[in-house]
Amino acid sequence: MRAFFGVLACSLTVLSVHGLYSASDDVIELNPSNFNREVLQSDSLWLVEFYAPWCGHCQSLVPEWKKAATALKGVVKVGAVDADQHKSLGGQYGVRGFPTIKIFGANKHKPEDYQGGRSSQAIVEAALNAARSLVKDRLSGKSGGSDYSRQSSGGGNKKDVVELTDDNFDRMVLDGDAVWMVEFFAPWCGHCKNLEPEWTAAATQVKEQTSGRVKLGAVDATVHQGLASRYGIKGFPTIKIFRKGEEPEDYQGGRTRSDIIARAIDLFSDNAPPPELLEILNEDILKKTCEDHQLCIIAVLPHILDTGAAGRNAYLEVMMKMAEKYKKKMWGWLWTESGAQMELEASLGIGGFGYPAMAAINARKMKFALLKGSFSETGIYEFLRDLSVGRGSTATITGGALPKIHTVEAWDGKDGVLPVEDDIDLSDVDLDDLDKDEL
């Protein structure tokens, strides 16, 4: 996606390479390599901004964030993550829009969302309030209470790592609907001991991020030698991925919690349903879909009288296949009938290429690109692929804002019906009288 927006202005390309902060700032640049050490294993309270260099709101926040960091120096730590570059960290904390600010307090693995203003004064006040709460909890003995008593030294809940055995493995892993990442370990193995806090912390985060659809388990291969033999375990730790009905796959990624979580999120995305394809029935649908996603894909389909239900369903099926293919992008997908939303068509310059038509909208930048190829799987795939790698032309939405949207009835799934014309009954008309009038 960064490449798509990079074509809009050269300055954005520079920002995407260098980020928004430098070593001379009091804002601490965070990444997967230092995040655990600096934030999660720290006793300090942290305010962390997750940003994308191309994001206009993020660029506007920079001076205020720097000012707040300087004011809070030595009291509260202020950091920033380029979540466009380090997607694993953004995914780990459910970041869906930019900028997202989170407060990492007593329980670092359950940060709070910052909901305050974007001025330095508002940020500082929120940080000080969070610090007061943290100190108050420590005075009352709450810090390190029930949450921490259930956590391993790495911060996760040990119960979130499922203990797998010869007795329960087939039932839970092979016959269950979840995707599993399973560690085969030996208690005496030093590498296994080093992995344990990372695996435990990742298990807790993965459980929350995927609502339990991806699970992390562990097998003591020295006890359950039948399982170890079945899957050819020769060294420790060995991690395998199990999908229902498929052969297990060796995990080849890194051994930090961020690496493990990133792979789990990918597995979740692979097995998640495609995004919903919505008909534009009112303003709320368009606004929410486009503002909640980096990109929304809008199709304007021919009138139902021109295609019938079969033709329309064929176009919708193409869109759903593309939504499936690009579901990891977390884009929004919308459609409307030609003529139903004329202001929308006009703002996007749709109509010159006929119907069906398609546009990709970046609501944050109020920029769009039009599909100029065929409305087919190949044509749409090439259109979206080109945008993703920075090719293709873009333009500003007419008026610089999302257009007015009319409230319309949802398509009932049926063929269109021509309007019925009233029949003229001539039985009561005296044609002789009409002839006389004409004379």
PDB file of C-alpha atoms in Angstrom, residues 106 132-149:
ATOM      1  CA  ALA A 106       1.354  -1.828  34.494  1.00  0.00           C
ATOM      2  CA  ARG A 132      -0.492   8.810  38.703  1.00  0.00           C
ATOM      3  CA  SER A 133      -2.720   5.741  38.341  1.00  0.00           C
ATOM      4  CA  LEU A 134       0.321   3.491  38.035  1.00  0.00           C
ATOM      5  CA  VAL A 135       1.931   4.979  41.168  1.00  0.00           C
ATOM      6  CA  LYS A 136      -1.349   4.747  43.079  1.00  0.00           C
ATOM      7  CA  ASP A 137      -1.689   1.068  42.160  1.00  0.00           C
ATOM      8  CA  ARG A 138       1.856   0.399  43.312  1.00  0.00           C
ATOM      9  CA  LEU A 139       1.204   2.114  46.644  1.00  0.00           C
ATOM     10  CA  SER A 140      -1.912   0.016  47.177  1.00  0.00           C
ATOM     11  CA  GLY A 141      -0.083  -3.167  46.249  1.00  0.00           C
ATOM     12  CA  LYS A 142      -2.166  -3.814  43.142  1.00  0.00           C
ATOM     13  CA  SER A 143       0.763  -3.818  40.772  1.00  0.00           C
ATOM     14  CA  GLY A 144       1.950  -7.317  40.130  1.00  0.00           C
ATOM     15  CA  GLY A 145      -1.341  -8.760  41.384  1.00  0.00           C
ATOM     16  CA  SER A 146      -3.632 -11.219  39.727  1.00  0.00           C
ATOM     17  CA  ASP A 147      -2.591 -10.435  36.139  1.00  0.00           C
ATOM     18  CA  TYR A 148       1.108 -10.905  36.815  1.00  0.00           C
ATOM     19  CA  SER A 149       0.669 -13.930  39.047  1.00  0.00           C
TER      20      SER A 149
END
